[in-house]
Coordinates of C-alpha atoms in Angstrom, one line a residue:
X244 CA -20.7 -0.3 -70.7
X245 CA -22.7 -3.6 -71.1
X246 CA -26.3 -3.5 -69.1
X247 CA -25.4 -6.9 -68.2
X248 CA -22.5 -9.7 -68.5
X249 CA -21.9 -10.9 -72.0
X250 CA -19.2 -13.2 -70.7
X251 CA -19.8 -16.2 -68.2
X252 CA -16.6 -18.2 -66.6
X253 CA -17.8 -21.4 -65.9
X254 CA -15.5 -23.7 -63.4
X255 CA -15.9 -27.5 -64.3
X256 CA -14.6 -30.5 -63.1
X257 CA -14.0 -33.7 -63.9
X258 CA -17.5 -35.0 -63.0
X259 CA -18.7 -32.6 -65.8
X260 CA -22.1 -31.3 -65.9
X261 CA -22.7 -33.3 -63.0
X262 CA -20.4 -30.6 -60.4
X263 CA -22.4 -27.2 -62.0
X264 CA -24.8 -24.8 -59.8
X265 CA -28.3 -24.6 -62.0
X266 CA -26.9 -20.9 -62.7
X267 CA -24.2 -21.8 -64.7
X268 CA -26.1 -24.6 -66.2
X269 CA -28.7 -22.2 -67.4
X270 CA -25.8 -19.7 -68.8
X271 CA -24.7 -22.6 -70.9
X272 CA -28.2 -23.6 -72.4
X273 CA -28.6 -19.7 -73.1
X274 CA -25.0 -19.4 -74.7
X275 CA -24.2 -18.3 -78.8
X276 CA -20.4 -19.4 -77.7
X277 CA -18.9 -22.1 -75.8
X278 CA -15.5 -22.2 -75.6
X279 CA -12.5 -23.7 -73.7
X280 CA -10.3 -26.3 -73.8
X281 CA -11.0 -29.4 -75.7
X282 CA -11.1 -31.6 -72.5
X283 CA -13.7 -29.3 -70.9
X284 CA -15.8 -29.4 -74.0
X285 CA -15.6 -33.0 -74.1
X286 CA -16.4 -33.2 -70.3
X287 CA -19.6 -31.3 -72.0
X288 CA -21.5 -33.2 -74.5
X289 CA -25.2 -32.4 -73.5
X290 CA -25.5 -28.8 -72.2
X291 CA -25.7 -26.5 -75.2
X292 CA -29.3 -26.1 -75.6
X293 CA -31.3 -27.2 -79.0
X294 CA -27.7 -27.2 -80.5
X295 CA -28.1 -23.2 -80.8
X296 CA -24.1 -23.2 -79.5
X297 CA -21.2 -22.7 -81.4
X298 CA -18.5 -24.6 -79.8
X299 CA -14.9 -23.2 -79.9
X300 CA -12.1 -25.0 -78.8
X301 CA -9.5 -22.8 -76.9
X302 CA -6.2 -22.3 -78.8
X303 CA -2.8 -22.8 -76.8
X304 CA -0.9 -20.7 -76.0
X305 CA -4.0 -19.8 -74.0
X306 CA -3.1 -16.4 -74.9
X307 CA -3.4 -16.7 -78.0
X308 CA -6.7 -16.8 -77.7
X309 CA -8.1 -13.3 -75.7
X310 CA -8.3 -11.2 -78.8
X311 CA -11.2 -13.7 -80.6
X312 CA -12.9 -13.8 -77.3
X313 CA -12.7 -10.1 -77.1
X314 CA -14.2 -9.8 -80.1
X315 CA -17.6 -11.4 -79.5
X316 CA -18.7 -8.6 -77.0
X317 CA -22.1 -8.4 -77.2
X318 CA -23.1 -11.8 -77.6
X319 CA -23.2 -14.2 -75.1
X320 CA -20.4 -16.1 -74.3
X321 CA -19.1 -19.2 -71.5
X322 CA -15.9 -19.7 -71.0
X323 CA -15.2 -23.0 -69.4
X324 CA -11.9 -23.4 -67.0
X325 CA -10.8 -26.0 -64.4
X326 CA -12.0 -26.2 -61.2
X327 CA -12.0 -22.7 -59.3
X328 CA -10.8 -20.3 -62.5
X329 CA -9.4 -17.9 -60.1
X330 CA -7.0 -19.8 -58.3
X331 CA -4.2 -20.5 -60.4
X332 CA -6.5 -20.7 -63.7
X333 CA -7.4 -18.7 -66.1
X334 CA -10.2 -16.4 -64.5
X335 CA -7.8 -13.3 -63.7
X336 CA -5.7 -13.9 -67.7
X337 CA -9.4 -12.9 -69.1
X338 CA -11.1 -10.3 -66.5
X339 CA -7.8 -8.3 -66.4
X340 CA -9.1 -7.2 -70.2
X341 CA -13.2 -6.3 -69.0
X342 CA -14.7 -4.0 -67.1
X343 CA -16.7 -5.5 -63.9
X344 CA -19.9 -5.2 -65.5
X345 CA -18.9 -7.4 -68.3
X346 CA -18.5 -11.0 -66.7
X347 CA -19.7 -13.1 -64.4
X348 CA -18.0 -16.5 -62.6
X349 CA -19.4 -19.6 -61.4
X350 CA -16.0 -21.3 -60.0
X351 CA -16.9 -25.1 -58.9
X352 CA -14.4 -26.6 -56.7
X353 CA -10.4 -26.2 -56.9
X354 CA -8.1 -28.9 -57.7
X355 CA -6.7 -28.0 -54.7
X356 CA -9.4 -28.3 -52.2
X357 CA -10.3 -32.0 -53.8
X358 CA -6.8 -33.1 -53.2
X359 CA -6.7 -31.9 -49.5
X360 CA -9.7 -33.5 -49.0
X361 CA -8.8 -36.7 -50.0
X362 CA -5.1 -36.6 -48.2
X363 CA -6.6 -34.9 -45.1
X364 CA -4.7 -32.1 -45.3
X365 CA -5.4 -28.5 -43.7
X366 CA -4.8 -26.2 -46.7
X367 CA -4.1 -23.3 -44.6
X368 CA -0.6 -24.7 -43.7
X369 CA -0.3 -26.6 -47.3
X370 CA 1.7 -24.2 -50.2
X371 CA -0.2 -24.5 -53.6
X372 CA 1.1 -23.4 -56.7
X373 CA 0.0 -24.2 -60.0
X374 CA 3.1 -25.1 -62.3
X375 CA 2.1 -25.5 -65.3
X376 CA 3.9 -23.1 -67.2
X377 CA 6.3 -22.4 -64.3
X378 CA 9.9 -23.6 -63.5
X379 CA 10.1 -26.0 -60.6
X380 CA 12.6 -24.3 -59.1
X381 CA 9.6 -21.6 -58.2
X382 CA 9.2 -24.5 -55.1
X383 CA 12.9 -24.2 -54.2
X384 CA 11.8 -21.8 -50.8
X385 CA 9.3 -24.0 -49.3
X386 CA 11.2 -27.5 -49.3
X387 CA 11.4 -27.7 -46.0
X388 CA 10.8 -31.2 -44.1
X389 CA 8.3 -32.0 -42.8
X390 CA 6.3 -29.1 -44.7
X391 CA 3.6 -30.3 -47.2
X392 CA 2.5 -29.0 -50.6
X393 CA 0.2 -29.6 -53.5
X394 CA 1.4 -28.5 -57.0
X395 CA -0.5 -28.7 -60.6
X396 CA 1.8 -29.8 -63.1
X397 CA 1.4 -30.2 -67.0
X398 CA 1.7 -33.5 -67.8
X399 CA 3.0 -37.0 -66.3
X400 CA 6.7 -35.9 -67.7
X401 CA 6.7 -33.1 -64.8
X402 CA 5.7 -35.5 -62.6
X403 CA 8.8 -37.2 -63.5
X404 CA 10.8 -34.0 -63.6
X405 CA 9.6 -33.1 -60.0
X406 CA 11.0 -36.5 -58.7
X407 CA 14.2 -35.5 -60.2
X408 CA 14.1 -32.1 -59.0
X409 CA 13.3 -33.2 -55.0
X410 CA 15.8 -36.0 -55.5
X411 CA 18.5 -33.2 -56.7
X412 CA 18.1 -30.8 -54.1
X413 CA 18.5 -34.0 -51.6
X414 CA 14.9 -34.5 -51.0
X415 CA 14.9 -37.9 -52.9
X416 CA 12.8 -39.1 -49.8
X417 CA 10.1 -36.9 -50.0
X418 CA 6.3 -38.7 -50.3
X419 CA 5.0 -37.8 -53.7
X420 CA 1.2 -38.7 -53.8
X421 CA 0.1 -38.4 -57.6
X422 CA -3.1 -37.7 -58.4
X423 CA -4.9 -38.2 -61.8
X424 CA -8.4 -36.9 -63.2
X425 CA -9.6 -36.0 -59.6
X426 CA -13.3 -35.6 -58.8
X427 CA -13.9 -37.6 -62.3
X428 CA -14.5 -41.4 -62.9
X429 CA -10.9 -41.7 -64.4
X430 CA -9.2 -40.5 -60.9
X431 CA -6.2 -42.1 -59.5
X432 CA -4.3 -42.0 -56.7
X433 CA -1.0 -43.5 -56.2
X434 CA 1.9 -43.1 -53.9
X435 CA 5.5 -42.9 -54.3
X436 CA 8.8 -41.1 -53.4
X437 CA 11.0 -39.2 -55.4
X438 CA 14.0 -41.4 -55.4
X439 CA 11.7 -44.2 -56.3
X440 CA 9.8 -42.7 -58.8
X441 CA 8.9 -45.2 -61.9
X442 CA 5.0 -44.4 -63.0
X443 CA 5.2 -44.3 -67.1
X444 CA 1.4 -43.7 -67.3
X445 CA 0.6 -40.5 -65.6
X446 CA -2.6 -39.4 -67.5
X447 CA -3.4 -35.5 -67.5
X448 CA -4.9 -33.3 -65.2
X449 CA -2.5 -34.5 -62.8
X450 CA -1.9 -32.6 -59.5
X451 CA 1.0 -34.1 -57.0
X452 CA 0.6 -33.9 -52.6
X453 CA 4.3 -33.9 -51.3
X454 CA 5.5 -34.3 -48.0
X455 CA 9.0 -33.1 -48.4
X456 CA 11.8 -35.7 -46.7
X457 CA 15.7 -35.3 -47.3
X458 CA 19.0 -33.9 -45.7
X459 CA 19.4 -31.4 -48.4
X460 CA 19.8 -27.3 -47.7
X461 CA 16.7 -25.5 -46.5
X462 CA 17.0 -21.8 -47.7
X463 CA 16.7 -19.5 -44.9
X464 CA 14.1 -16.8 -44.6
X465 CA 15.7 -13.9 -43.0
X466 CA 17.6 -11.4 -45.1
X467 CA 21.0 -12.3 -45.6
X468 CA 21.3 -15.5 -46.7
X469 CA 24.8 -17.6 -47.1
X470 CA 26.9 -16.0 -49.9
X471 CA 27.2 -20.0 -51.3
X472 CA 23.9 -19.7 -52.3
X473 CA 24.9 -17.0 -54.7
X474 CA 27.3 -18.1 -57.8
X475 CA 29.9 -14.9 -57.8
X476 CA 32.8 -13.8 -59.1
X477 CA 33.6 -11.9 -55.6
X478 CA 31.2 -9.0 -56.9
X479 CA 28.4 -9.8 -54.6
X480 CA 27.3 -7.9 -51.1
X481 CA 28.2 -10.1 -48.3
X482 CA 26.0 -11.9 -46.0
X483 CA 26.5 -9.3 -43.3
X484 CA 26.0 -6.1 -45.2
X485 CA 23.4 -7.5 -47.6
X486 CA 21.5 -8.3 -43.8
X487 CA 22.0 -4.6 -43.3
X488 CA 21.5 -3.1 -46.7
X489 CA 18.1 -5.6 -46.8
X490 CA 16.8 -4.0 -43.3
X491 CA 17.7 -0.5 -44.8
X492 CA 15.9 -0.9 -47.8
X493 CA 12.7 -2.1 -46.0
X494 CA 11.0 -4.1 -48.9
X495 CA 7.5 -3.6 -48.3
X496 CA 4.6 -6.3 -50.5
X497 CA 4.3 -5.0 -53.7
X498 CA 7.0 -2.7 -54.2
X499 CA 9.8 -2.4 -56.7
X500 CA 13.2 -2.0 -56.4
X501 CA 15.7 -1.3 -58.8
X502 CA 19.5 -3.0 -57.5
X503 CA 22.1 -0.8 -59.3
X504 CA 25.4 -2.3 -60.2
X505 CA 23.9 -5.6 -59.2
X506 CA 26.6 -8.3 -59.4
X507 CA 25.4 -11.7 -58.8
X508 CA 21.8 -10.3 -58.4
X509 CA 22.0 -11.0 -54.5
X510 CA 20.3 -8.1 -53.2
X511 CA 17.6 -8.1 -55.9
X512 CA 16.9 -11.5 -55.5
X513 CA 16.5 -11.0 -51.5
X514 CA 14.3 -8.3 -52.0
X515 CA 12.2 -10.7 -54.0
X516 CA 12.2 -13.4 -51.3
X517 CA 11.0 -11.2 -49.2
X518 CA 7.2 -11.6 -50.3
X519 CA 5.8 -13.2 -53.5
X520 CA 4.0 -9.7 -54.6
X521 CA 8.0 -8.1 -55.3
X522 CA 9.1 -6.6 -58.3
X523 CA 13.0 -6.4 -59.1
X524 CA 15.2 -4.6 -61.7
X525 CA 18.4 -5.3 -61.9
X526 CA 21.0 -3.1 -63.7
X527 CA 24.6 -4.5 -64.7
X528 CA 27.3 -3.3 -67.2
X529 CA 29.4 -6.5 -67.4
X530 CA 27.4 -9.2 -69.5
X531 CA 28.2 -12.3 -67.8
X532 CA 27.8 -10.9 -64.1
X533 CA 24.0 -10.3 -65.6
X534 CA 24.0 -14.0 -67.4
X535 CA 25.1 -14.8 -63.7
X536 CA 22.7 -12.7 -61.8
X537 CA 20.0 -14.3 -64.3
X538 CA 21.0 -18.1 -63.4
X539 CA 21.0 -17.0 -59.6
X540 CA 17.8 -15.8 -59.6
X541 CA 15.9 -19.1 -61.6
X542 CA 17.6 -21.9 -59.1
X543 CA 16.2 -19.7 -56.6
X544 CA 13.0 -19.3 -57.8
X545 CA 12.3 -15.8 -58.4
X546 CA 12.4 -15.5 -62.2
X547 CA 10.8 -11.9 -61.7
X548 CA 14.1 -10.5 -61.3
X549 CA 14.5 -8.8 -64.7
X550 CA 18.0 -8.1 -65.6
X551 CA 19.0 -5.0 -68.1
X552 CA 22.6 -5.0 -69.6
X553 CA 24.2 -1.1 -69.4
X554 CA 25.7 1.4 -67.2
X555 CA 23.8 3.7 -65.3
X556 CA 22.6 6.5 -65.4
X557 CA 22.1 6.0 -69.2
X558 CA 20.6 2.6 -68.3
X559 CA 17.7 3.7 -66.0
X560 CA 15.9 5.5 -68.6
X561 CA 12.1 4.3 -69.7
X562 CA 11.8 2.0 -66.7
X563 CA 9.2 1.5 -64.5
X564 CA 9.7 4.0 -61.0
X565 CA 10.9 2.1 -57.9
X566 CA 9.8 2.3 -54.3
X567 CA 13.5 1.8 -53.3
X568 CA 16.9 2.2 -54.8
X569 CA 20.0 0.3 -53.9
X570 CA 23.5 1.6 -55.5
X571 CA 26.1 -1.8 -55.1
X572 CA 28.2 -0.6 -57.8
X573 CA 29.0 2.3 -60.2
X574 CA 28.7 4.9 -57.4
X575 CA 29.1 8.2 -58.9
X576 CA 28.0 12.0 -58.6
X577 CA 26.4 11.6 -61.6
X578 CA 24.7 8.4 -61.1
X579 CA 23.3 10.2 -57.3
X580 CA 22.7 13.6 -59.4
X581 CA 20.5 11.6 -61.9
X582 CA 18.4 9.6 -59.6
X583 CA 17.9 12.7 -57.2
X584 CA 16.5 14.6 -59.9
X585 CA 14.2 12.0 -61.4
X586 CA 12.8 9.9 -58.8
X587 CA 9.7 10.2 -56.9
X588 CA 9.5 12.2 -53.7
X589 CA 9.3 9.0 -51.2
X590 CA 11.7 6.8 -52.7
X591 CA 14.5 5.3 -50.6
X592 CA 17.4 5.3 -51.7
X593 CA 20.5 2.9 -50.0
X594 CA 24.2 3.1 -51.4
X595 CA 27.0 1.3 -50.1
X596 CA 30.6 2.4 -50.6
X597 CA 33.5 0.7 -50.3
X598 CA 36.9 2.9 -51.7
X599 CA 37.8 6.1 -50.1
X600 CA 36.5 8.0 -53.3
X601 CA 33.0 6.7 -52.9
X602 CA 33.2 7.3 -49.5
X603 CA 33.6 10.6 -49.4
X604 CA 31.0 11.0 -52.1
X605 CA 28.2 10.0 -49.9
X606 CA 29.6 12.0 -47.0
X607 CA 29.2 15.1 -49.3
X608 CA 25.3 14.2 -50.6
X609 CA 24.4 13.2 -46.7
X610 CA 25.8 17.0 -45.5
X611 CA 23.3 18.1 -48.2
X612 CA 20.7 15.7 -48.1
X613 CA 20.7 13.8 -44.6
X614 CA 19.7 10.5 -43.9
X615 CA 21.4 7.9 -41.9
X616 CA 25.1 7.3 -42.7
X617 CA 26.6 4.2 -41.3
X618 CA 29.9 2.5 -41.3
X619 CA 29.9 -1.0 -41.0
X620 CA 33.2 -2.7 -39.9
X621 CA 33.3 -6.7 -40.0
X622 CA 36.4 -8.9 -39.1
X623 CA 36.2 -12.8 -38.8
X624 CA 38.6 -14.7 -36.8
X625 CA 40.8 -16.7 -38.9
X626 CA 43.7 -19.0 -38.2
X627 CA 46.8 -17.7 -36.9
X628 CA 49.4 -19.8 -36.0
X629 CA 48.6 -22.7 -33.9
X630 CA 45.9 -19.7 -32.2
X631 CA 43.6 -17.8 -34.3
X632 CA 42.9 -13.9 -35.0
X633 CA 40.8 -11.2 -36.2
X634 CA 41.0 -10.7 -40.3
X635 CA 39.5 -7.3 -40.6
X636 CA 37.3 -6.9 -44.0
X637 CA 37.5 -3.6 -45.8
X638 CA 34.9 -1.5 -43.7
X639 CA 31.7 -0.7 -45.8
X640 CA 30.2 3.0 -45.7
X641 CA 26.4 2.9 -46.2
X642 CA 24.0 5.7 -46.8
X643 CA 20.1 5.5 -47.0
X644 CA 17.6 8.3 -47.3
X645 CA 14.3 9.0 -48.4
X646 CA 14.2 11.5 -51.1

């Protein structure tokens, strides 16, 4: 264990050396390393004291680079990052590797906070995400009119590609105000809308303020959303029972659920909308239902669904342990006898069951086991005639229980 830090995270911005605490200015004139990205050095041309500094320009990926910073324990090292290096930045890729007692941060302000301020915007009801290496589509559940956000983007070609994006979903009027170099002597701030977008000289660090406008589809936030969200072949859980099977399943922050049998993904991607912290495995036998649930799960946003190709049981093997279970398809005694005899006590289980077979399956395992078992009958009315009538859909048997 280090007596004290060897490794300082200093948080710049672009007003340089002129934004730092003395603190991190004295960590930097008592550094053997610099290091970060080349912009930040360059933002840095007069605080490496006597020239006793080795400066070392970042690679990219930026994980490419943890190892040779690992390496130099023992000397002393800064680390510069943008703005506030543990919001969105790169504060948490480095720490996640030390021990407390081996670094120390000086965060300056985040881009963030400097773009509020100048739009006069409350960031408590403002979303923020940092895009840079993330799909777009990770802003699909919060364009909602009216509702405001600031995103960091890569370059002035995802500025570009988040006008086309807004203007896709049907948000072509949404305000876009596109900020460059903020807090330095290069900012700039101009305004447009996404249908109008034309700026061909969007320098980097850019961060973009958007109000979002349109008449396009606002996805719901309650569990069971439309089934014409979904892509499907038919194999997905209806709105109804997914509503049901969702409430059953009780996704809790943080918690992982593995969706068995998984179709178009619909269940596993709920679970995932549910809070930001969710984790999701998805297991599916036929290939393109998994290429499907895949594609379902990126226009939504919630690329952490991971999707294995196999049939279960034999597929569950060497994965991470869920905190629930939900069994759409390939109900078997096997596939019930397997998970019963290697999950966690605590784990919830949920199976649905649709043919007379599986039904009396989980009416066996609930004489053994308990739990709650429900039978869900839906019917819709439907044209009949010149009147209309009740179309009955095949009644759905559900079982939950915690093992």
């Amino acid at each position: 264990m280090a007596d004290t830090p060897w490794l300082t995270i200093v948080g710049i911005g672009e007003d340089g050396a002129a934004g730092l605490s003395d603190a991190a200015k004295a960590a930097i004139a008592a550094a053997d390393i610099v290091t970060g990205a080349a912009r930040h050095l360059a933002l840095m041309p007069d605080l490496v004291g006597e020239g006793k500094a080795e400066r070392r320009p970042w690679p990219v990926p930026f994980e490419s680079g943890i190892d040779a910073l690992l390496a130099e324990r023992g000397r002393a090292v800064v680390l510069f990052a943008s703005g506030d290096p543990f919001w969105y930045g790169a504060g948490t890729s480095v720490t996640r590797h030390l021990s407390p007692d081996e670094w120390v941060a000086h965060p300056a302000l985040s881009t963030f906070t400097l773009v509020a301020a100048r739009l006069g915007w409350g960031i408590e009801t403002t979303t923020c995400l940092g895009l840079h290496a993330a799909p777009l589509t990770r802003l699909r559940r919060h364009v909602v009119p009216d509702a405001r956000a600031i995103v960091l983007v890569r370059n002035g070609a995802a500025v570009r590609a988040l006008a086309e994006y807004l203007s896709d979903l049907g948000f072509g009027a949404s305000r876009m105000h596109v900020l460059e170099a903020i807090g330095g002597a290069r900012e700039r701030h101009r305004e447009t809308t996404a249908a109008t977008f034309g700026l061909d000289d969007v320098a980097h660090p850019v961060a973009v303020g958007i109000v979002f406008a349109g008449a396009g589809a606002v996805m719901p936030r309650a569990s069971g959303i439309e089934d014409s969200w979904f892509a499907h072949d038919g194999q997905i859980t209806k709105r109804p029972v997914r509503a049901l099977t969702l409430s059953a399943l009780a996704p809790r922050p943080g918690e992982r659920l593995w969706d068995i049998g998984a179709g178009s993904g619909s269940v596993g991607i709920e679970w995932l909308l549910a809070d930001p912290s969710m984790q999701a495995l998805a297991f599916e036998a036929d290939p393109v239902r998994a290429a499907r649930a895949r594609a379902n799960a990126a226009t939504l946003g919630v690329e952490r669904l991971e999707v294995i190709e196999g049939r279960a049981p034999e597929v569950l093997a060497g994965h991470a342990p869920p905190d629930a279970v939900f069994v759409g398809g390939g109900l078997s005694h096997a596939l019930l006898t397997a998970l019963w005899t290697t999950l966690a006590a605590g784990t919830r289980l949920v199976a649905n069951a649709v043919t007379l077979e599986s039904e009396a399956l989980l009416g066996e395992w609930h004489a053994v086991h308990g739990g709650t078992l429900l039978r869900i009958e839906l019917a819709e009315a439907v044209p009949l005639g010149t009147r209309r009538g009740w179309q009955a859909r095949y009644p759905v048997v559900q079982w939950s229980v915690v093992l």
